[in-house]
PDB file of C-alpha atoms in Angstrom:
ATOM      1  CA  MET A  14       8.012  -7.553  19.666  1.00  0.00           C
ATOM      2  CA  PRO A  15       4.712  -9.211  19.028  1.00  0.00           C
ATOM      3  CA  PRO A  16       4.582 -12.529  16.719  1.00  0.00           C
ATOM      4  CA  ASN A  17       5.283 -11.830  13.232  1.00  0.00           C
ATOM      5  CA  LEU A  18       1.824 -12.988  11.743  1.00  0.00           C
ATOM      6  CA  ILE A  19       2.959 -12.053   8.108  1.00  0.00           C
ATOM      7  CA  LEU A  20       5.767 -14.687   8.618  1.00  0.00           C
ATOM      8  CA  TYR A  21       3.399 -17.434   9.773  1.00  0.00           C
ATOM      9  CA  ALA A  22       1.151 -16.441   6.738  1.00  0.00           C
ATOM     10  CA  VAL A  23       3.932 -17.063   4.083  1.00  0.00           C
ATOM     11  CA  PRO A  24       2.927 -20.915   3.510  1.00  0.00           C
ATOM     12  CA  PHE A  25      -0.714 -19.887   2.955  1.00  0.00           C
ATOM     13  CA  PHE A  26       0.686 -16.838   0.549  1.00  0.00           C
ATOM     14  CA  LEU A  27       2.707 -19.229  -1.282  1.00  0.00           C
ATOM     15  CA  ILE A  28       0.015 -22.275  -1.688  1.00  0.00           C
ATOM     16  CA  SER A  29      -2.826 -19.841  -2.716  1.00  0.00           C
ATOM     17  CA  VAL A  30      -0.531 -18.082  -5.167  1.00  0.00           C
ATOM     18  CA  LEU A  31       0.156 -21.435  -6.823  1.00  0.00           C
ATOM     19  CA  ILE A  32      -3.464 -22.345  -6.913  1.00  0.00           C
ATOM     20  CA  GLU A  33      -4.713 -19.486  -8.510  1.00  0.00           C
ATOM     21  CA  GLY A  34      -1.714 -19.261 -10.917  1.00  0.00           C
ATOM     22  CA  TYR A  35      -2.546 -22.752 -12.129  1.00  0.00           C
ATOM     23  CA  PHE A  36      -6.290 -21.695 -12.714  1.00  0.00           C
ATOM     24  CA  LEU A  37      -5.302 -18.404 -14.384  1.00  0.00           C
ATOM     25  CA  TYR A  38      -2.675 -19.959 -16.543  1.00  0.00           C
ATOM     26  CA  ARG A  39      -5.243 -22.793 -17.672  1.00  0.00           C
ATOM     27  CA  GLU A  40      -7.958 -20.537 -18.531  1.00  0.00           C
ATOM     28  CA  GLN A  41      -6.899 -16.937 -18.727  1.00  0.00           C
ATOM     29  CA  CYS A  42      -3.139 -16.987 -19.674  1.00  0.00           C
ATOM     30  CA  ASP A  43      -3.152 -13.019 -20.169  1.00  0.00           C
ATOM     31  CA  ARG A  44      -3.835 -12.539 -16.484  1.00  0.00           C
ATOM     32  CA  ILE A  45      -0.596 -14.060 -15.316  1.00  0.00           C
ATOM     33  CA  GLU A  46       3.052 -13.825 -16.197  1.00  0.00           C
ATOM     34  CA  ILE A  47       5.305 -16.492 -14.523  1.00  0.00           C
ATOM     35  CA  LYS A  48       8.556 -14.207 -14.473  1.00  0.00           C
ATOM     36  CA  ASP A  49       6.286 -11.312 -13.095  1.00  0.00           C
ATOM     37  CA  SER A  50       4.911 -13.663 -10.335  1.00  0.00           C
ATOM     38  CA  PHE A  51       8.375 -14.653  -9.449  1.00  0.00           C
ATOM     39  CA  THR A  52       9.505 -11.006  -9.344  1.00  0.00           C
ATOM     40  CA  SER A  53       6.669 -10.244  -6.847  1.00  0.00           C
ATOM     41  CA  ILE A  54       7.790 -13.167  -4.637  1.00  0.00           C
ATOM     42  CA  ALA A  55      11.193 -12.058  -4.484  1.00  0.00           C
ATOM     43  CA  LEU A  56      10.221  -8.682  -3.655  1.00  0.00           C
ATOM     44  CA  GLY A  57       7.842 -10.003  -0.800  1.00  0.00           C
ATOM     45  CA  LEU A  58      10.847 -12.095   0.553  1.00  0.00           C
ATOM     46  CA  GLY A  59      13.086  -8.981   0.498  1.00  0.00           C
ATOM     47  CA  ASN A  60      10.428  -7.055   2.304  1.00  0.00           C
ATOM     48  CA  LEU A  61      10.579  -9.774   4.947  1.00  0.00           C
ATOM     49  CA  ALA A  62      14.331  -9.855   5.178  1.00  0.00           C
ATOM     50  CA  SER A  63      14.459  -5.879   5.471  1.00  0.00           C
ATOM     51  CA  GLY A  64      11.686  -5.777   7.927  1.00  0.00           C
ATOM     52  CA  LEU A  65      13.744  -7.767  10.422  1.00  0.00           C
ATOM     53  CA  ILE A  66      15.892  -4.678  11.035  1.00  0.00           C
ATOM     54  CA  THR A  67      13.568  -1.728  10.065  1.00  0.00           C
ATOM     55  CA  LYS A  68      10.565  -2.928  11.786  1.00  0.00           C
ATOM     56  CA  THR A  69      12.566  -3.365  15.004  1.00  0.00           C
ATOM     57  CA  ILE A  70      13.637   0.302  14.640  1.00  0.00           C
ATOM     58  CA  MET A  71      10.043   1.411  14.082  1.00  0.00           C
ATOM     59  CA  ALA A  72       8.927  -0.532  16.980  1.00  0.00           C
ATOM     60  CA  GLY A  73      11.756   1.073  19.221  1.00  0.00           C
ATOM     61  CA  ILE A  74      10.573   4.590  18.195  1.00  0.00           C
ATOM     62  CA  PHE A  75       6.922   3.707  19.115  1.00  0.00           C
ATOM     63  CA  TRP A  76       8.098   2.106  22.557  1.00  0.00           C
ATOM     64  CA  TYR A  77      10.002   5.805  23.091  1.00  0.00           C
ATOM     65  CA  LEU A  78       7.022   7.805  22.368  1.00  0.00           C
ATOM     66  CA  TYR A  79       4.608   5.442  24.364  1.00  0.00           C
ATOM     67  CA  GLU A  80       6.981   5.621  27.430  1.00  0.00           C
ATOM     68  CA  ASN A  81       7.799   9.249  27.278  1.00  0.00           C
ATOM     69  CA  PHE A  82       4.964  11.116  25.809  1.00  0.00           C
ATOM     70  CA  ASN A  83       1.723   9.203  25.890  1.00  0.00           C
ATOM     71  CA  ILE A  84      -1.144  11.454  27.200  1.00  0.00           C
ATOM     72  CA  PHE A  85      -3.444   8.522  28.109  1.00  0.00           C
ATOM     73  CA  THR A  86      -2.897   4.827  28.978  1.00  0.00           C
ATOM     74  CA  LEU A  87      -5.368   2.559  27.182  1.00  0.00           C
ATOM     75  CA  ASP A  88      -6.171  -0.627  28.854  1.00  0.00           C
ATOM     76  CA  GLY A  89      -5.254  -3.439  26.550  1.00  0.00           C
ATOM     77  CA  SER A  90      -7.615  -5.986  28.321  1.00  0.00           C
ATOM     78  CA  ALA A  91     -10.614  -3.784  27.389  1.00  0.00           C
ATOM     79  CA  TRP A  92     -12.536  -4.782  24.048  1.00  0.00           C
ATOM     80  CA  TRP A  93     -13.204  -1.072  23.231  1.00  0.00           C
ATOM     81  CA  MET A  94      -9.616  -0.270  23.131  1.00  0.00           C
ATOM     82  CA  TRP A  95      -9.143  -3.002  20.236  1.00  0.00           C
ATOM     83  CA  VAL A  96     -12.059  -1.438  18.538  1.00  0.00           C
ATOM     84  CA  LEU A  97     -10.566   2.049  18.668  1.00  0.00           C
ATOM     85  CA  ALA A  98      -7.205   0.593  17.842  1.00  0.00           C
ATOM     86  CA  PHE A  99      -8.773  -0.932  14.696  1.00  0.00           C
ATOM     87  CA  PHE A 100     -10.175   2.360  13.592  1.00  0.00           C
ATOM     88  CA  ALA A 101      -7.283   4.368  14.451  1.00  0.00           C
ATOM     89  CA  ASP A 102      -4.960   2.027  12.477  1.00  0.00           C
ATOM     90  CA  ASP A 103      -7.139   1.848   9.440  1.00  0.00           C
ATOM     91  CA  LEU A 104      -7.591   5.698   9.463  1.00  0.00           C
ATOM     92  CA  SER A 105      -3.634   6.124   9.774  1.00  0.00           C
ATOM     93  CA  TYR A 106      -3.066   3.747   6.751  1.00  0.00           C
ATOM     94  CA  TYR A 107      -5.516   5.793   4.676  1.00  0.00           C
ATOM     95  CA  TRP A 108      -3.664   8.900   5.189  1.00  0.00           C
ATOM     96  CA  PHE A 109      -0.118   7.207   4.626  1.00  0.00           C
ATOM     97  CA  HIS A 110      -1.317   5.352   1.563  1.00  0.00           C
ATOM     98  CA  ARG A 111      -2.832   8.634   0.185  1.00  0.00           C
ATOM     99  CA  GLU A 112       0.226  10.734   0.760  1.00  0.00           C
ATOM    100  CA  ALA A 113       2.288   7.901  -0.721  1.00  0.00           C
ATOM    101  CA  HIS A 114       0.706   8.475  -3.979  1.00  0.00           C
ATOM    102  CA  LEU A 115       0.880  12.369  -3.680  1.00  0.00           C
ATOM    103  CA  ILE A 116       4.445  12.925  -2.241  1.00  0.00           C
ATOM    104  CA  ARG A 117       7.320  11.613  -4.532  1.00  0.00           C
ATOM    105  CA  TYR A 118       9.536  10.794  -1.383  1.00  0.00           C
ATOM    106  CA  PHE A 119       6.891   8.133  -0.198  1.00  0.00           C
ATOM    107  CA  TRP A 120       5.916   7.100  -3.768  1.00  0.00           C
ATOM    108  CA  ALA A 121       9.584   5.962  -4.415  1.00  0.00           C
ATOM    109  CA  SER A 122       8.939   3.187  -2.000  1.00  0.00           C
ATOM    110  CA  HIS A 123       5.345   2.459  -2.709  1.00  0.00           C
ATOM    111  CA  LYS A 124       5.681   2.642  -6.337  1.00  0.00           C
ATOM    112  CA  VAL A 125       7.185  -0.850  -6.080  1.00  0.00           C
ATOM    113  CA  HIS A 126       3.873  -2.225  -5.293  1.00  0.00           C
ATOM    114  CA  HIS A 127       2.045  -0.848  -8.449  1.00  0.00           C
ATOM    115  CA  SER A 128       4.852  -2.015 -10.835  1.00  0.00           C
ATOM    116  CA  SER A 129       3.273  -5.148 -11.833  1.00  0.00           C
ATOM    117  CA  GLU A 130       1.229  -5.166 -15.109  1.00  0.00           C
ATOM    118  CA  LYS A 131      -0.883  -8.122 -13.652  1.00  0.00           C
ATOM    119  CA  TYR A 132      -3.342  -8.194 -10.867  1.00  0.00           C
ATOM    120  CA  ASN A 133      -3.224 -11.510  -8.896  1.00  0.00           C
ATOM    121  CA  LEU A 134      -2.325 -12.783  -5.669  1.00  0.00           C
ATOM    122  CA  ALA A 135       1.212 -12.856  -6.247  1.00  0.00           C
ATOM    123  CA  SER A 136       1.084  -9.084  -7.017  1.00  0.00           C
ATOM    124  CA  ALA A 137       0.066  -8.561  -3.371  1.00  0.00           C
ATOM    125  CA  LEU A 138       3.560  -9.955  -2.316  1.00  0.00           C
ATOM    126  CA  ARG A 139       5.181  -7.252  -4.413  1.00  0.00           C
ATOM    127  CA  GLN A 140       6.288  -4.993  -1.498  1.00  0.00           C
ATOM    128  CA  THR A 141       8.941  -2.167  -0.832  1.00  0.00           C
ATOM    129  CA  TRP A 142      12.308  -2.721   0.794  1.00  0.00           C
ATOM    130  CA  THR A 143      12.832   1.006   1.726  1.00  0.00           C
ATOM    131  CA  GLY A 144       9.429   2.016   3.144  1.00  0.00           C
ATOM    132  CA  ASN A 145      10.448   1.614   6.776  1.00  0.00           C
ATOM    133  CA  ILE A 146      13.890   2.968   6.235  1.00  0.00           C
ATOM    134  CA  THR A 147      12.269   6.062   4.900  1.00  0.00           C
ATOM    135  CA  PHE A 148       9.957   6.623   7.971  1.00  0.00           C
ATOM    136  CA  SER A 149       6.686   5.776   6.211  1.00  0.00           C
ATOM    137  CA  TYR A 150       5.360   5.021   9.587  1.00  0.00           C
ATOM    138  CA  VAL A 151       5.374   8.514  10.456  1.00  0.00           C
ATOM    139  CA  PHE A 152       1.492   8.617  10.080  1.00  0.00           C
ATOM    140  CA  TYR A 153       1.315   6.070  12.799  1.00  0.00           C
ATOM    141  CA  LEU A 154       3.431   8.179  15.535  1.00  0.00           C
ATOM    142  CA  TRP A 155       0.429   9.897  16.959  1.00  0.00           C
ATOM    143  CA  MET A 156      -0.964   6.402  18.158  1.00  0.00           C
ATOM    144  CA  PRO A 157       1.681   5.791  20.796  1.00  0.00           C
ATOM    145  CA  ILE A 158       1.415   9.298  22.125  1.00  0.00           C
ATOM    146  CA  VAL A 159      -2.440   8.910  22.679  1.00  0.00           C
ATOM    147  CA  GLY A 160      -1.836   5.732  24.557  1.00  0.00           C
ATOM    148  CA  PHE A 161      -2.128   2.823  22.350  1.00  0.00           C
ATOM    149  CA  HIS A 162       0.526   0.218  23.215  1.00  0.00           C
ATOM    150  CA  PRO A 163       3.206  -0.397  20.452  1.00  0.00           C
ATOM    151  CA  ILE A 164       2.487  -4.116  20.341  1.00  0.00           C
ATOM    152  CA  VAL A 165      -1.213  -3.330  19.861  1.00  0.00           C
ATOM    153  CA  ILE A 166      -0.253  -0.838  16.790  1.00  0.00           C
ATOM    154  CA  ILE A 167       2.101  -3.442  15.326  1.00  0.00           C
ATOM    155  CA  ILE A 168      -0.627  -6.144  15.644  1.00  0.00           C
ATOM    156  CA  MET A 169      -3.011  -4.005  13.861  1.00  0.00           C
ATOM    157  CA  GLN A 170      -0.694  -3.132  11.054  1.00  0.00           C
ATOM    158  CA  GLN A 171      -0.136  -6.802  10.535  1.00  0.00           C
ATOM    159  CA  ILE A 172      -3.987  -7.415  10.276  1.00  0.00           C
ATOM    160  CA  SER A 173      -4.284  -4.741   8.000  1.00  0.00           C
ATOM    161  CA  LEU A 174      -1.627  -6.147   5.679  1.00  0.00           C
ATOM    162  CA  LEU A 175      -3.053  -9.703   5.899  1.00  0.00           C
ATOM    163  CA  TYR A 176      -6.696  -8.510   4.977  1.00  0.00           C
ATOM    164  CA  GLN A 177      -5.253  -6.651   1.977  1.00  0.00           C
ATOM    165  CA  TYR A 178      -3.814  -9.893   0.591  1.00  0.00           C
ATOM    166  CA  TRP A 179      -7.082 -11.419  -0.803  1.00  0.00           C
ATOM    167  CA  ILE A 180      -8.378  -8.394  -2.582  1.00  0.00           C
ATOM    168  CA  HIS A 181      -5.632  -8.769  -5.135  1.00  0.00           C
ATOM    169  CA  THR A 182      -7.345 -10.880  -7.555  1.00  0.00           C
ATOM    170  CA  GLU A 183      -9.480 -10.751 -10.814  1.00  0.00           C
ATOM    171  CA  THR A 184     -11.210 -13.903  -9.769  1.00  0.00           C
ATOM    172  CA  ILE A 185     -13.615 -12.361  -7.375  1.00  0.00           C
ATOM    173  CA  GLY A 186     -16.188  -9.908  -9.060  1.00  0.00           C
ATOM    174  CA  LYS A 187     -18.251  -7.316  -7.276  1.00  0.00           C
ATOM    175  CA  MET A 188     -19.494  -8.499  -3.754  1.00  0.00           C
ATOM    176  CA  TRP A 189     -22.672  -8.131  -1.741  1.00  0.00           C
ATOM    177  CA  ARG A 190     -23.880  -4.371  -1.886  1.00  0.00           C
ATOM    178  CA  PRO A 191     -23.498  -3.430   1.777  1.00  0.00           C
ATOM    179  CA  PHE A 192     -20.153  -5.210   2.046  1.00  0.00           C
ATOM    180  CA  GLU A 193     -18.865  -3.327  -0.798  1.00  0.00           C
ATOM    181  CA  TYR A 194     -20.079   0.003   0.760  1.00  0.00           C
ATOM    182  CA  ILE A 195     -18.223  -0.392   3.966  1.00  0.00           C
ATOM    183  CA  PHE A 196     -15.207  -2.699   3.196  1.00  0.00           C
ATOM    184  CA  ASN A 197     -12.188  -2.587   0.849  1.00  0.00           C
ATOM    185  CA  THR A 198     -12.919  -5.307  -1.948  1.00  0.00           C
ATOM    186  CA  PRO A 199     -11.106  -6.702  -4.882  1.00  0.00           C
ATOM    187  CA  SER A 200     -13.246  -4.433  -7.200  1.00  0.00           C
ATOM    188  CA  HIS A 201     -12.264  -1.386  -5.149  1.00  0.00           C
ATOM    189  CA  HIS A 202      -8.696  -2.337  -5.085  1.00  0.00           C
ATOM    190  CA  ARG A 203      -8.560  -3.210  -8.711  1.00  0.00           C
ATOM    191  CA  VAL A 204      -9.412   0.402  -9.481  1.00  0.00           C
ATOM    192  CA  HIS A 205      -6.628   1.687  -7.265  1.00  0.00           C
ATOM    193  CA  HIS A 206      -4.122  -0.458  -9.311  1.00  0.00           C
ATOM    194  CA  GLY A 207      -5.372   0.747 -12.504  1.00  0.00           C
ATOM    195  CA  SER A 208      -3.245   3.022 -14.606  1.00  0.00           C
ATOM    196  CA  ASP A 209      -6.255   4.549 -16.609  1.00  0.00           C
ATOM    197  CA  VAL A 210      -6.125   8.164 -16.124  1.00  0.00           C
ATOM    198  CA  GLU A 211      -9.777   8.113 -14.441  1.00  0.00           C
ATOM    199  CA  TYR A 212      -8.505   5.493 -11.940  1.00  0.00           C
ATOM    200  CA  LEU A 213      -5.450   7.318 -10.895  1.00  0.00           C
ATOM    201  CA  ASP A 214      -4.989   8.163  -7.025  1.00  0.00           C
ATOM    202  CA  CYS A 215      -8.199   6.968  -5.579  1.00  0.00           C
ATOM    203  CA  ASN A 216      -9.334   4.097  -3.384  1.00  0.00           C
ATOM    204  CA  TYR A 217      -6.686   4.446  -0.518  1.00  0.00           C
ATOM    205  CA  ALA A 218      -8.572   2.136   1.862  1.00  0.00           C
ATOM    206  CA  GLY A 219      -6.777  -0.392   3.840  1.00  0.00           C
ATOM    207  CA  ILE A 220      -9.865  -2.489   5.383  1.00  0.00           C
ATOM    208  CA  LEU A 221     -12.620   0.207   5.475  1.00  0.00           C
ATOM    209  CA  ILE A 222     -13.521   1.808   2.096  1.00  0.00           C
ATOM    210  CA  ILE A 223     -15.640   4.467   4.127  1.00  0.00           C
ATOM    211  CA  TRP A 224     -12.609   6.577   4.397  1.00  0.00           C
ATOM    212  CA  ASP A 225     -12.485   7.256   0.717  1.00  0.00           C
ATOM    213  CA  ARG A 226     -16.141   7.949   0.698  1.00  0.00           C
ATOM    214  CA  ILE A 227     -15.845  10.386   3.471  1.00  0.00           C
ATOM    215  CA  PHE A 228     -12.744  12.072   1.926  1.00  0.00           C
ATOM    216  CA  GLY A 229     -13.935  12.139  -1.537  1.00  0.00           C
ATOM    217  CA  THR A 230     -11.485   9.844  -2.986  1.00  0.00           C
ATOM    218  CA  PHE A 231     -13.651   6.784  -4.034  1.00  0.00           C
ATOM    219  CA  VAL A 232     -14.099   5.797  -7.472  1.00  0.00           C
ATOM    220  CA  GLU A 233     -16.486   3.131  -8.679  1.00  0.00           C
ATOM    221  CA  GLU A 234     -15.137   0.024 -10.878  1.00  0.00           C
ATOM    222  CA  THR A 235     -16.716   0.740 -14.245  1.00  0.00           C
ATOM    223  CA  HIS A 236     -14.471  -1.385 -16.519  1.00  0.00           C
ATOM    224  CA  ARG A 237     -11.502  -3.676 -16.320  1.00  0.00           C
ATOM    225  CA  PRO A 238      -8.465  -1.400 -15.381  1.00  0.00           C
ATOM    226  CA  LYS A 239      -5.110  -1.467 -17.232  1.00  0.00           C
ATOM    227  CA  TYR A 240      -2.715  -2.415 -14.564  1.00  0.00           C
ATOM    228  CA  GLY A 241       0.681  -1.182 -13.818  1.00  0.00           C
ATOM    229  CA  LEU A 242       2.231   2.416 -13.829  1.00  0.00           C
ATOM    230  CA  VAL A 243       1.657   5.366 -16.416  1.00  0.00           C
ATOM    231  CA  GLU A 244       5.203   4.569 -17.382  1.00  0.00           C
ATOM    232  CA  ASN A 245       5.928   0.901 -16.441  1.00  0.00           C
ATOM    233  CA  VAL A 246       9.331  -0.193 -15.447  1.00  0.00           C
ATOM    234  CA  ASN A 247       9.770  -2.928 -18.142  1.00  0.00           C
ATOM    235  CA  THR A 248      11.976  -5.115 -15.958  1.00  0.00           C
ATOM    236  CA  TYR A 249      11.659  -8.170 -13.900  1.00  0.00           C
ATOM    237  CA  ASN A 250      14.804  -7.292 -11.815  1.00  0.00           C
ATOM    238  CA  PRO A 251      13.642  -6.892  -8.414  1.00  0.00           C
ATOM    239  CA  VAL A 252      16.635  -4.842  -7.297  1.00  0.00           C
ATOM    240  CA  LYS A 253      15.963  -2.309 -10.136  1.00  0.00           C
ATOM    241  CA  ILE A 254      12.252  -2.214  -9.411  1.00  0.00           C
ATOM    242  CA  ALA A 255      13.162  -1.703  -5.372  1.00  0.00           C
ATOM    243  CA  PHE A 256      15.506   1.113  -6.057  1.00  0.00           C
ATOM    244  CA  GLY A 257      14.537   2.438  -9.652  1.00  0.00           C
ATOM    245  CA  GLU A 258      12.610   5.628  -8.358  1.00  0.00           C
ATOM    246  CA  TRP A 259      15.100   6.550  -5.939  1.00  0.00           C
ATOM    247  CA  ILE A 260      17.767   6.693  -8.584  1.00  0.00           C
ATOM    248  CA  ALA A 261      15.505   8.592 -10.744  1.00  0.00           C
ATOM    249  CA  ILE A 262      15.043  11.149  -7.844  1.00  0.00           C
ATOM    250  CA  GLY A 263      18.834  11.204  -7.470  1.00  0.00           C
ATOM    251  CA  LYS A 264      19.144  12.017 -11.217  1.00  0.00           C
ATOM    252  CA  ASP A 265      16.468  14.735 -11.284  1.00  0.00           C
ATOM    253  CA  VAL A 266      18.034  16.337  -8.145  1.00  0.00           C
ATOM    254  CA  PHE A 267      21.528  16.249  -9.644  1.00  0.00           C
ATOM    255  CA  ALA A 268      20.424  17.742 -12.916  1.00  0.00           C
ATOM    256  CA  ASN A 269      18.384  20.494 -11.355  1.00  0.00           C
ATOM    257  CA  PRO A 270      19.585  21.311  -7.766  1.00  0.00           C
ATOM    258  CA  LYS A 271      17.431  24.645  -7.847  1.00  0.00           C
ATOM    259  CA  TYR A 272      14.275  22.528  -7.729  1.00  0.00           C
ATOM    260  CA  ALA A 273      15.783  19.595  -5.457  1.00  0.00           C
ATOM    261  CA  LEU A 274      12.753  20.109  -2.845  1.00  0.00           C
ATOM    262  CA  GLY A 275      10.303  19.755  -5.920  1.00  0.00           C
ATOM    263  CA  TYR A 276      11.526  16.772  -7.284  1.00  0.00           C
ATOM    264  CA  ILE A 277      11.914  15.022  -3.797  1.00  0.00           C
ATOM    265  CA  PHE A 278       8.624  16.165  -2.103  1.00  0.00           C
ATOM    266  CA  GLY A 279       6.539  17.272  -5.115  1.00  0.00           C
ATOM    267  CA  LYS A 280       3.830  15.080  -6.526  1.00  0.00           C
ATOM    268  CA  PRO A 281       5.000  12.240  -8.868  1.00  0.00           C
ATOM    269  CA  GLY A 282       5.224  13.347 -12.156  1.00  0.00           C
ATOM    270  CA  TRP A 283       5.853  16.994 -11.178  1.00  0.00           C
ATOM    271  CA  SER A 284       8.627  18.857 -13.199  1.00  0.00           C
ATOM    272  CA  HIS A 285      10.028  22.401 -13.088  1.00  0.00           C
ATOM    273  CA  ASP A 286       9.483  22.948 -16.870  1.00  0.00           C
ATOM    274  CA  GLY A 287       6.118  21.108 -17.456  1.00  0.00           C
ATOM    275  CA  SER A 288       7.926  18.338 -19.258  1.00  0.00           C
ATOM    276  CA  ARG A 289       6.043  15.945 -17.303  1.00  0.00           C
ATOM    277  CA  LYS A 290       2.510  15.512 -15.914  1.00  0.00           C
ATOM    278  CA  THR A 291       1.021  14.657 -12.360  1.00  0.00           C
ATOM    279  CA  ALA A 292      -2.060  12.511 -12.390  1.00  0.00           C
ATOM    280  CA  GLN A 293      -3.934  15.721 -11.347  1.00  0.00           C
ATOM    281  CA  GLU A 294      -3.028  17.381 -14.565  1.00  0.00           C
ATOM    282  CA  MET A 295      -3.714  14.367 -16.598  1.00  0.00           C
ATOM    283  CA  LYS A 296      -7.205  14.227 -15.210  1.00  0.00           C
ATOM    284  CA  LYS A 297      -7.786  17.853 -15.975  1.00  0.00           C
ATOM    285  CA  GLU A 298      -7.023  17.220 -19.619  1.00  0.00           C
ATOM    286  CA  ILE A 299      -9.789  14.604 -19.900  1.00  0.00           C
TER     287      ILE A 299
END
C-alpha cells in the first residue's frame, strides 16, 4: 500500500478548521454551527477508520486487475505517465461524481457529503462510511487494465481528495479568471453544494473544471447558494447521516417491491407514482 497522505494531512485539517471557525464565529456566526462542525469531523474520522479495511480491498482488486488483465505496462519512472495518470484519475472522478448524483445507489453514500447546511472547511471532512463498501471505485477499474500501477492510482485519488479540501470555503471569492476557467475553485464548488434548483446536479469536477465545461454540466455562481439538501436530514447524529439514505431505500423497496430496481438504481427523488421529484423534474418546472 502507498503512504496514506490523508492521514498525514489530518493535523493540518484540524488546525485550519479551527482557524477558519474562529474567524467565522467572530465575524459571521451564521456561516458556522459548532454541532454541525463536530458532526463533520466525526464523519471524517469514521471514513478514515472504515477505509483501513475497505481501501485495502479496493487496492487488492486494483492489483488483481493489473496483474492479470493489463493491456499495457506504463513506466512509473516516466514523467509523462504521471501526467496521463493525473488526467485519467480526474476524468474518472468526474464520472464517478456525476453518477453519484444521478443513481440513488451511489447517492446513498455520497449524500453524506452534502448533508451539511453550512459550507466551510469542516464540511469538507464530512465523508461517507459506505462508499468503498458499495464499490463506488468501479469508475476507476479501467485504469489498472490499461496499465496504471495500483499505487499510482491510489496516490492520485488521495491527491484529488487533498486538493478538494481547500475549495470548501466561503472565505475565498472568485479567483483569477484563467484559473477559474481551468480548475475547480471555491466558487465552482459552492454551486455544487447548493440546494437551489438551478444549482442542482452540476460542477462535478475534482481538480479540473474543464470536464464540466466539456460535458455540459458547468454552472456559474450567480448568487450565494442555499447549502444542504432539497430535504435536509435535520440531525447531528453521524450514524443516522451515514446510513439514513440506505434505510430510506430499504423502506421504499419493502413498501414497493415491484419497483425495487427503480428505487435502488433510479435517480434520487424518483418514485413510481410521481409523489416525489427528481432534480431534472424540478428544473423543468422553473
